[in-house]
Amino acid sequence: MAGTTSPKIKRIRPRLTDKQKNARRERFVALTNDVEQACTMYSNKIQSISKKHGRSERWTSRQLLISTIARARRRPNVWNGFVHQHLNDLNEKREKGSRWKLTEFIAAFREKLQHDWAQLSEAHKSNYMTAAFETMDKEWTSLCSSLGIEGFYIAVRGGVEDLSAPKIFFSPKGDKFVRLVLDLEPRRLALKFKSFVVSGLADNIDSALQHESRPLNKLVGDCRKAIQKGLGDVLHDNSVNKTVGMNYSNYEHKIVESHGVELIGWPSDLLPIRNPGQLGGRDQVQKLLVALTTNICHWKKLSEEDRQRRIVLNTERHARGENVYKQRKKRTLQGTEKSTATITSDDDDDEGDSAA
């Protein structure tokens, strides 16, 4: 296809009057003064915080810039699509130069927009988001055709409150790449990405990977602390105010049956649940730590019905010969060499059973 060039059109704008020039200059001076004043206040605040907490000004400045306070996140939503659609419909009938701006449009028609929005069903609301992605699909198709490029995009919901389905676009070679190289269906890839985002792995995986270079005993300690903290949190949420130490050797009886909580998501190849120091090596401990850090392995409160069912199941397993309940330790009385008198110890934890 032969290339075409559009003719250059010289736009002629009317000259500004002296009054307009003065007004523009005054606005510029006022804006400059406000910006300088804000910068001064910002600099003074950084110095105050860094001096108070013993941090460098550079570090403090970076923390303020990357914090959610200074840079709040504003997610696109269906309401935005609804408002933009009404704005476009209204401006389509107006000449250029007399069209509504978004802020002015919302201020003038806020009550009507809110009334119309309240009348919409959930299906109609989702149509506005669907229409936006249909426009994106057309734009991508046009770009791939006119520029000869290949690509794809995947858009998924950002949280559990949003119920939007994944939106995808794949050019022919992008589709082939996912199928042949990644060995996945394009929609399957989108579903995996959605699970990654919604489950919180995207936020937690970095902190889990930071432990890779730590000594093994530190990793074991981190696992114990995470397990103990989770146990304390789930018991506190269920009005148990006393401190309950994790018991690995008699987990079913002392934890599950006694307090009605269960540690779920423990890596299947590391079962049964036991002291992290007895898992067998760095790879196993690292796998457990990642599961704990990403909340795949976490504590869950059991209903009373589930707790009673668990007691019956454990009793049956123990009767079949499984070592579900650990026998209490026995010790001889001190000061006697040959005595048959024994006492029962209330402490049936083995080494490291109570997480630090």
Short mmCIF file of C-alpha atoms in Angstrom, two decimals:
data_model
loop_
_atom_site.label_atom_id
_atom_site.label_comp_id
_atom_site.label_asym_id
_atom_site.label_seq_id
_atom_site.Cartn_x
_atom_site.Cartn_y
_atom_site.Cartn_z
CA MET A 1 0.00 0.00 0.00
CA ALA A 2 1.47 3.34 -1.04
CA GLY A 3 2.16 5.80 1.73
CA THR A 4 0.14 8.99 1.83
CA THR A 5 0.87 12.32 3.47
CA SER A 6 -1.72 14.68 4.80
CA PRO A 7 -1.40 18.34 3.81
CA LYS A 8 0.01 20.64 6.44
CA ILE A 9 -2.56 23.14 7.62
CA LYS A 10 -1.36 26.30 9.28
CA ARG A 11 -3.61 27.24 12.10
CA ILE A 12 -4.12 30.93 12.68
CA ARG A 13 -5.06 31.97 16.19
CA PRO A 14 -6.25 35.46 17.12
CA ARG A 15 -3.78 37.67 18.91
CA LEU A 16 -4.27 38.08 22.63
CA THR A 17 -5.30 41.48 23.92
CA ASP A 18 -3.26 43.24 26.60
CA LYS A 19 -5.92 42.38 29.14
CA GLN A 20 -5.74 38.67 28.25
CA LYS A 21 -1.94 38.74 28.40
CA ASN A 22 -1.98 40.36 31.84
CA ALA A 23 -4.54 37.83 33.10
CA ARG A 24 -2.45 34.94 31.78
CA ARG A 25 0.69 36.38 33.36
CA GLU A 26 -1.06 36.81 36.71
CA ARG A 27 -2.25 33.19 36.66
CA PHE A 28 1.25 31.99 35.83
CA VAL A 29 2.79 34.02 38.67
CA ALA A 30 0.16 32.80 41.13
CA LEU A 31 0.73 29.17 40.09
CA THR A 32 4.51 29.56 40.38
CA ASN A 33 4.21 31.06 43.87
CA ASP A 34 1.90 28.28 45.04
CA VAL A 35 4.22 25.58 43.69
CA GLU A 36 7.27 27.19 45.34
CA GLN A 37 5.40 27.50 48.62
CA ALA A 38 4.36 23.84 48.50
CA CYS A 39 7.94 22.78 47.71
CA THR A 40 9.22 24.76 50.68
CA MET A 41 6.67 23.23 53.02
CA TYR A 42 7.46 19.77 51.65
CA SER A 43 11.20 20.29 52.13
CA ASN A 44 10.68 21.51 55.71
CA LYS A 45 8.49 18.50 56.49
CA ILE A 46 11.13 16.10 55.14
CA GLN A 47 13.81 17.72 57.28
CA SER A 48 11.57 17.53 60.35
CA ILE A 49 10.73 13.84 59.87
CA SER A 50 14.30 12.80 59.03
CA LYS A 51 15.67 14.64 62.09
CA LYS A 52 13.02 13.25 64.42
CA HIS A 53 13.48 9.61 63.36
CA GLY A 54 17.18 9.63 62.49
CA ARG A 55 16.69 8.97 58.80
CA SER A 56 18.31 10.62 55.79
CA GLU A 57 16.38 13.26 53.87
CA ARG A 58 16.71 11.22 50.68
CA TRP A 59 15.16 8.13 52.30
CA THR A 60 12.34 10.17 53.83
CA SER A 61 11.59 11.85 50.53
CA ARG A 62 11.36 8.51 48.72
CA GLN A 63 9.03 7.10 51.36
CA LEU A 64 6.68 10.05 50.98
CA LEU A 65 6.68 9.77 47.20
CA ILE A 66 5.93 6.05 47.07
CA SER A 67 3.40 6.01 49.92
CA THR A 68 -0.30 5.64 49.32
CA ILE A 69 -0.84 8.99 51.06
CA ALA A 70 1.08 10.97 48.47
CA ARG A 71 0.06 8.83 45.51
CA ALA A 72 -3.40 7.37 46.04
CA ARG A 73 -4.49 4.65 43.66
CA ARG A 74 -7.54 5.33 41.56
CA ARG A 75 -8.83 2.25 39.85
CA PRO A 76 -10.98 2.38 36.74
CA ASN A 77 -14.51 1.27 37.41
CA VAL A 78 -17.87 0.85 35.74
CA TRP A 79 -19.07 4.25 36.98
CA ASN A 80 -16.30 5.95 34.99
CA GLY A 81 -17.35 4.08 31.86
CA PHE A 82 -20.98 5.06 32.45
CA VAL A 83 -20.12 8.76 32.85
CA HIS A 84 -17.80 8.83 29.84
CA GLN A 85 -20.42 7.17 27.67
CA HIS A 86 -23.02 9.81 28.57
CA LEU A 87 -20.47 12.57 28.05
CA ASN A 88 -19.56 11.27 24.59
CA ASP A 89 -23.22 10.97 23.63
CA LEU A 90 -23.84 14.57 24.65
CA ASN A 91 -20.72 15.99 22.96
CA GLU A 92 -21.41 14.12 19.74
CA LYS A 93 -24.20 16.58 18.96
CA ARG A 94 -22.16 19.68 19.81
CA GLU A 95 -19.65 21.53 17.69
CA LYS A 96 -15.97 21.57 18.49
CA GLY A 97 -15.19 24.31 20.97
CA SER A 98 -18.55 24.07 22.68
CA ARG A 99 -18.26 20.53 24.01
CA TRP A 100 -18.56 19.71 27.69
CA LYS A 101 -15.49 18.94 29.77
CA LEU A 102 -15.71 15.98 32.11
CA THR A 103 -15.54 17.92 35.39
CA GLU A 104 -18.09 20.49 34.23
CA PHE A 105 -20.38 17.76 32.93
CA ILE A 106 -20.35 15.85 36.23
CA ALA A 107 -20.94 19.03 38.25
CA ALA A 108 -23.91 20.06 36.07
CA PHE A 109 -25.60 16.66 35.73
CA ARG A 110 -24.55 14.87 38.94
CA GLU A 111 -28.07 14.23 40.26
CA LYS A 112 -29.35 12.96 36.92
CA LEU A 113 -26.32 10.71 36.49
CA GLN A 114 -26.73 9.24 39.97
CA HIS A 115 -30.44 8.68 39.35
CA ASP A 116 -29.81 6.93 36.00
CA TRP A 117 -27.01 4.90 37.56
CA ALA A 118 -29.29 3.65 40.34
CA GLN A 119 -31.82 2.41 37.76
CA LEU A 120 -29.27 0.20 35.98
CA SER A 121 -29.12 -3.53 36.57
CA GLU A 122 -25.82 -5.31 37.15
CA ALA A 123 -25.95 -6.66 33.60
CA HIS A 124 -26.29 -3.16 32.13
CA LYS A 125 -23.46 -1.88 34.32
CA SER A 126 -21.10 -4.58 33.11
CA ASN A 127 -22.00 -3.68 29.51
CA TYR A 128 -20.20 -0.35 29.88
CA MET A 129 -16.97 -2.11 30.79
CA THR A 130 -17.48 -4.61 27.98
CA ALA A 131 -17.94 -1.78 25.49
CA ALA A 132 -14.66 -0.22 26.58
CA PHE A 133 -12.79 -3.46 25.93
CA GLU A 134 -14.51 -3.92 22.58
CA THR A 135 -13.10 -0.54 21.58
CA MET A 136 -9.66 -1.67 22.75
CA ASP A 137 -9.95 -4.84 20.67
CA LYS A 138 -10.69 -2.77 17.56
CA GLU A 139 -7.76 -0.46 18.24
CA TRP A 140 -5.38 -3.40 18.75
CA THR A 141 -6.62 -5.08 15.58
CA SER A 142 -6.10 -1.86 13.65
CA LEU A 143 -2.58 -1.41 15.05
CA CYS A 144 -1.59 -5.00 14.24
CA SER A 145 -2.91 -4.61 10.70
CA SER A 146 -1.50 -1.16 9.90
CA LEU A 147 1.89 -1.50 11.66
CA GLY A 148 2.46 -5.22 11.22
CA ILE A 149 2.94 -5.79 14.95
CA GLU A 150 1.97 -8.74 17.11
CA GLY A 151 0.92 -8.76 20.75
CA PHE A 152 -1.68 -9.49 23.38
CA TYR A 153 -3.14 -8.08 26.57
CA ILE A 154 -4.82 -9.65 29.61
CA ALA A 155 -6.96 -7.57 31.96
CA VAL A 156 -8.33 -9.11 35.18
CA ARG A 157 -10.12 -7.83 38.24
CA GLY A 158 -7.94 -6.30 40.93
CA GLY A 159 -9.71 -7.60 44.02
CA VAL A 160 -12.31 -9.97 45.42
CA GLU A 161 -14.99 -7.27 45.44
CA ASP A 162 -14.92 -6.96 41.65
CA LEU A 163 -16.66 -9.79 39.79
CA SER A 164 -15.60 -8.84 36.25
CA ALA A 165 -14.52 -11.67 33.97
CA PRO A 166 -11.01 -11.60 32.45
CA LYS A 167 -10.65 -9.66 29.18
CA ILE A 168 -8.09 -10.83 26.63
CA PHE A 169 -6.83 -10.00 23.16
CA PHE A 170 -4.32 -12.11 21.21
CA SER A 171 -2.98 -11.44 17.76
CA PRO A 172 -2.46 -14.60 15.63
CA LYS A 173 1.21 -14.97 16.54
CA GLY A 174 0.57 -13.99 20.13
CA ASP A 175 -1.98 -16.79 20.35
CA LYS A 176 0.48 -19.24 18.78
CA PHE A 177 3.23 -18.19 21.22
CA VAL A 178 1.08 -18.90 24.27
CA ARG A 179 -0.09 -22.26 22.94
CA LEU A 180 3.28 -23.58 21.70
CA VAL A 181 5.85 -21.97 24.01
CA LEU A 182 3.90 -21.68 27.26
CA ASP A 183 1.77 -24.76 26.50
CA LEU A 184 -1.40 -22.99 27.68
CA GLU A 185 -4.70 -22.00 26.23
CA PRO A 186 -4.93 -18.16 26.13
CA ARG A 187 -7.97 -18.14 28.41
CA ARG A 188 -6.24 -20.55 30.78
CA LEU A 189 -3.35 -18.09 31.04
CA ALA A 190 -5.83 -15.32 31.87
CA LEU A 191 -7.40 -17.42 34.62
CA LYS A 192 -3.99 -18.17 36.12
CA PHE A 193 -3.15 -14.46 36.11
CA LYS A 194 -6.49 -13.67 37.77
CA SER A 195 -5.80 -16.20 40.54
CA PHE A 196 -2.32 -14.74 41.03
CA VAL A 197 -3.68 -11.20 41.43
CA VAL A 198 -6.78 -11.89 43.50
CA SER A 199 -5.08 -14.32 45.90
CA GLY A 200 -2.52 -11.67 46.89
CA LEU A 201 0.50 -13.58 45.61
CA ALA A 202 1.55 -10.53 43.60
CA ASP A 203 1.97 -8.56 46.83
CA ASN A 204 3.52 -11.29 48.98
CA ILE A 205 5.83 -13.30 46.73
CA ASP A 206 8.66 -10.74 46.90
CA SER A 207 8.82 -10.94 50.67
CA ALA A 208 8.92 -14.73 50.45
CA LEU A 209 11.81 -14.72 47.99
CA GLN A 210 13.86 -12.50 50.29
CA HIS A 211 14.39 -15.50 52.58
CA GLU A 212 16.25 -17.59 49.98
CA SER A 213 19.73 -16.44 51.03
CA ARG A 214 19.14 -16.76 54.80
CA PRO A 215 20.67 -19.55 56.91
CA LEU A 216 18.61 -22.68 57.41
CA ASN A 217 18.12 -22.14 61.14
CA LYS A 218 16.74 -18.65 60.42
CA LEU A 219 14.28 -20.08 57.90
CA VAL A 220 13.13 -22.66 60.45
CA GLY A 221 12.66 -19.89 62.99
CA ASP A 222 10.65 -17.83 60.51
CA CYS A 223 8.36 -20.80 59.87
CA ARG A 224 7.80 -21.35 63.59
CA LYS A 225 7.08 -17.66 64.17
CA ALA A 226 4.61 -17.52 61.27
CA ILE A 227 2.79 -20.64 62.50
CA GLN A 228 2.65 -19.38 66.09
CA LYS A 229 1.49 -15.92 65.05
CA GLY A 230 -1.26 -17.38 62.86
CA LEU A 231 -2.39 -19.61 65.71
CA GLY A 232 -2.51 -16.67 68.11
CA ASP A 233 -4.46 -14.55 65.61
CA VAL A 234 -7.13 -17.16 64.86
CA LEU A 235 -7.63 -17.91 68.55
CA HIS A 236 -7.80 -14.21 69.40
CA ASP A 237 -10.45 -13.72 66.71
CA ASN A 238 -12.48 -16.41 68.47
CA SER A 239 -12.21 -14.78 71.92
CA VAL A 240 -9.39 -16.96 73.26
CA ASN A 241 -7.22 -14.49 75.17
CA LYS A 242 -4.70 -16.86 76.72
CA THR A 243 -1.45 -17.73 74.95
CA VAL A 244 -1.50 -21.18 73.37
CA GLY A 245 1.81 -22.58 72.21
CA MET A 246 1.95 -24.62 69.02
CA ASN A 247 2.25 -28.33 69.76
CA TYR A 248 3.69 -30.24 66.82
CA SER A 249 4.05 -33.67 68.44
CA ASN A 250 0.43 -33.85 69.62
CA TYR A 251 -1.08 -31.46 67.11
CA GLU A 252 -4.40 -33.26 66.59
CA HIS A 253 -5.27 -33.52 70.29
CA LYS A 254 -3.72 -30.36 71.77
CA ILE A 255 -4.56 -27.95 68.93
CA VAL A 256 -7.28 -29.25 66.61
CA GLU A 257 -9.48 -31.06 69.13
CA SER A 258 -8.85 -28.78 72.11
CA HIS A 259 -9.20 -25.41 70.37
CA GLY A 260 -11.16 -26.19 67.20
CA VAL A 261 -8.63 -24.73 64.74
CA GLU A 262 -6.75 -26.36 61.87
CA LEU A 263 -3.63 -25.47 59.88
CA ILE A 264 -4.64 -25.96 56.24
CA GLY A 265 -2.56 -25.65 53.07
CA TRP A 266 0.50 -27.46 54.48
CA PRO A 267 2.52 -28.69 51.44
CA SER A 268 1.25 -32.18 50.59
CA ASP A 269 4.72 -33.64 50.08
CA LEU A 270 5.73 -32.50 53.59
CA LEU A 271 2.81 -34.09 55.47
CA PRO A 272 2.17 -34.84 58.25
CA ILE A 273 2.37 -31.50 60.05
CA ARG A 274 5.50 -31.45 62.18
CA ASN A 275 8.18 -29.19 63.56
CA PRO A 276 9.77 -27.21 60.65
CA GLY A 277 13.17 -28.22 62.02
CA GLN A 278 12.32 -31.86 61.24
CA LEU A 279 11.29 -31.38 57.59
CA GLY A 280 14.61 -32.67 56.28
CA GLY A 281 16.42 -29.86 54.47
CA ARG A 282 16.54 -26.35 53.09
CA ASP A 283 14.29 -26.98 50.07
CA GLN A 284 11.51 -28.38 52.24
CA VAL A 285 11.73 -25.55 54.77
CA GLN A 286 11.80 -22.98 51.98
CA LYS A 287 8.69 -24.50 50.41
CA LEU A 288 6.83 -24.31 53.72
CA LEU A 289 7.96 -20.73 54.31
CA VAL A 290 6.70 -19.63 50.90
CA ALA A 291 3.34 -21.29 51.62
CA LEU A 292 3.12 -19.49 54.97
CA THR A 293 4.25 -16.13 53.61
CA THR A 294 1.81 -16.15 50.71
CA ASN A 295 -1.03 -17.31 53.03
CA ILE A 296 -1.52 -20.54 51.08
CA CYS A 297 -0.86 -22.29 54.39
CA HIS A 298 -2.98 -20.65 57.09
CA TRP A 299 -5.10 -21.30 60.15
CA LYS A 300 -8.83 -21.92 59.92
CA LYS A 301 -11.51 -22.04 62.61
CA LEU A 302 -13.52 -25.29 62.65
CA SER A 303 -17.22 -25.40 63.37
CA GLU A 304 -18.28 -27.42 66.40
CA GLU A 305 -19.71 -30.08 64.08
CA ASP A 306 -16.40 -30.36 62.20
CA ARG A 307 -14.46 -30.51 65.48
CA GLN A 308 -16.57 -33.40 66.80
CA ARG A 309 -16.26 -35.20 63.45
CA ARG A 310 -12.47 -34.74 63.65
CA ILE A 311 -12.39 -36.27 67.14
CA VAL A 312 -14.26 -39.35 65.94
CA LEU A 313 -11.97 -39.68 62.91
CA ASN A 314 -8.81 -39.35 65.02
CA THR A 315 -10.07 -41.95 67.49
CA GLU A 316 -10.71 -44.40 64.66
CA ARG A 317 -7.28 -43.76 63.14
CA HIS A 318 -5.55 -44.28 66.50
CA ALA A 319 -7.49 -47.52 67.03
CA ARG A 320 -6.18 -48.78 63.67
CA GLY A 321 -2.63 -48.33 64.90
CA GLU A 322 -1.79 -44.86 63.54
CA ASN A 323 0.24 -42.72 65.92
CA VAL A 324 -2.32 -39.90 66.17
CA TYR A 325 -2.06 -39.34 69.90
CA LYS A 326 1.42 -39.21 71.39
CA GLN A 327 1.84 -41.08 74.67
CA ARG A 328 2.62 -38.93 77.67
CA LYS A 329 6.24 -39.02 78.78
CA LYS A 330 7.01 -40.91 81.95
CA ARG A 331 9.90 -40.38 84.27
CA THR A 332 11.19 -42.05 87.40
CA LEU A 333 11.23 -40.26 90.73
CA GLN A 334 14.52 -38.58 91.46
CA GLY A 335 16.52 -39.95 94.40
CA THR A 336 15.59 -43.59 93.87
CA GLU A 337 17.69 -46.01 91.84
CA LYS A 338 15.16 -48.81 91.41
CA SER A 339 11.63 -47.67 91.83
CA THR A 340 8.52 -48.59 89.97
CA ALA A 341 6.80 -45.37 91.02
CA THR A 342 6.32 -43.02 88.11
CA ILE A 343 4.63 -39.73 87.60
CA THR A 344 2.96 -38.37 84.51
CA SER A 345 4.41 -35.26 82.92
CA ASP A 346 1.99 -32.61 81.74
CA ASP A 347 4.53 -31.39 79.25
CA ASP A 348 4.21 -33.61 76.20
CA ASP A 349 5.99 -31.34 73.73
CA ASP A 350 9.20 -32.53 72.19
CA GLU A 351 12.09 -30.25 71.40
CA GLY A 352 11.03 -27.02 69.73
CA ASP A 353 7.32 -27.83 69.91
CA SER A 354 6.42 -24.41 71.21
CA ALA A 355 7.21 -21.89 68.49
CA ALA A 356 9.39 -19.07 69.58
#
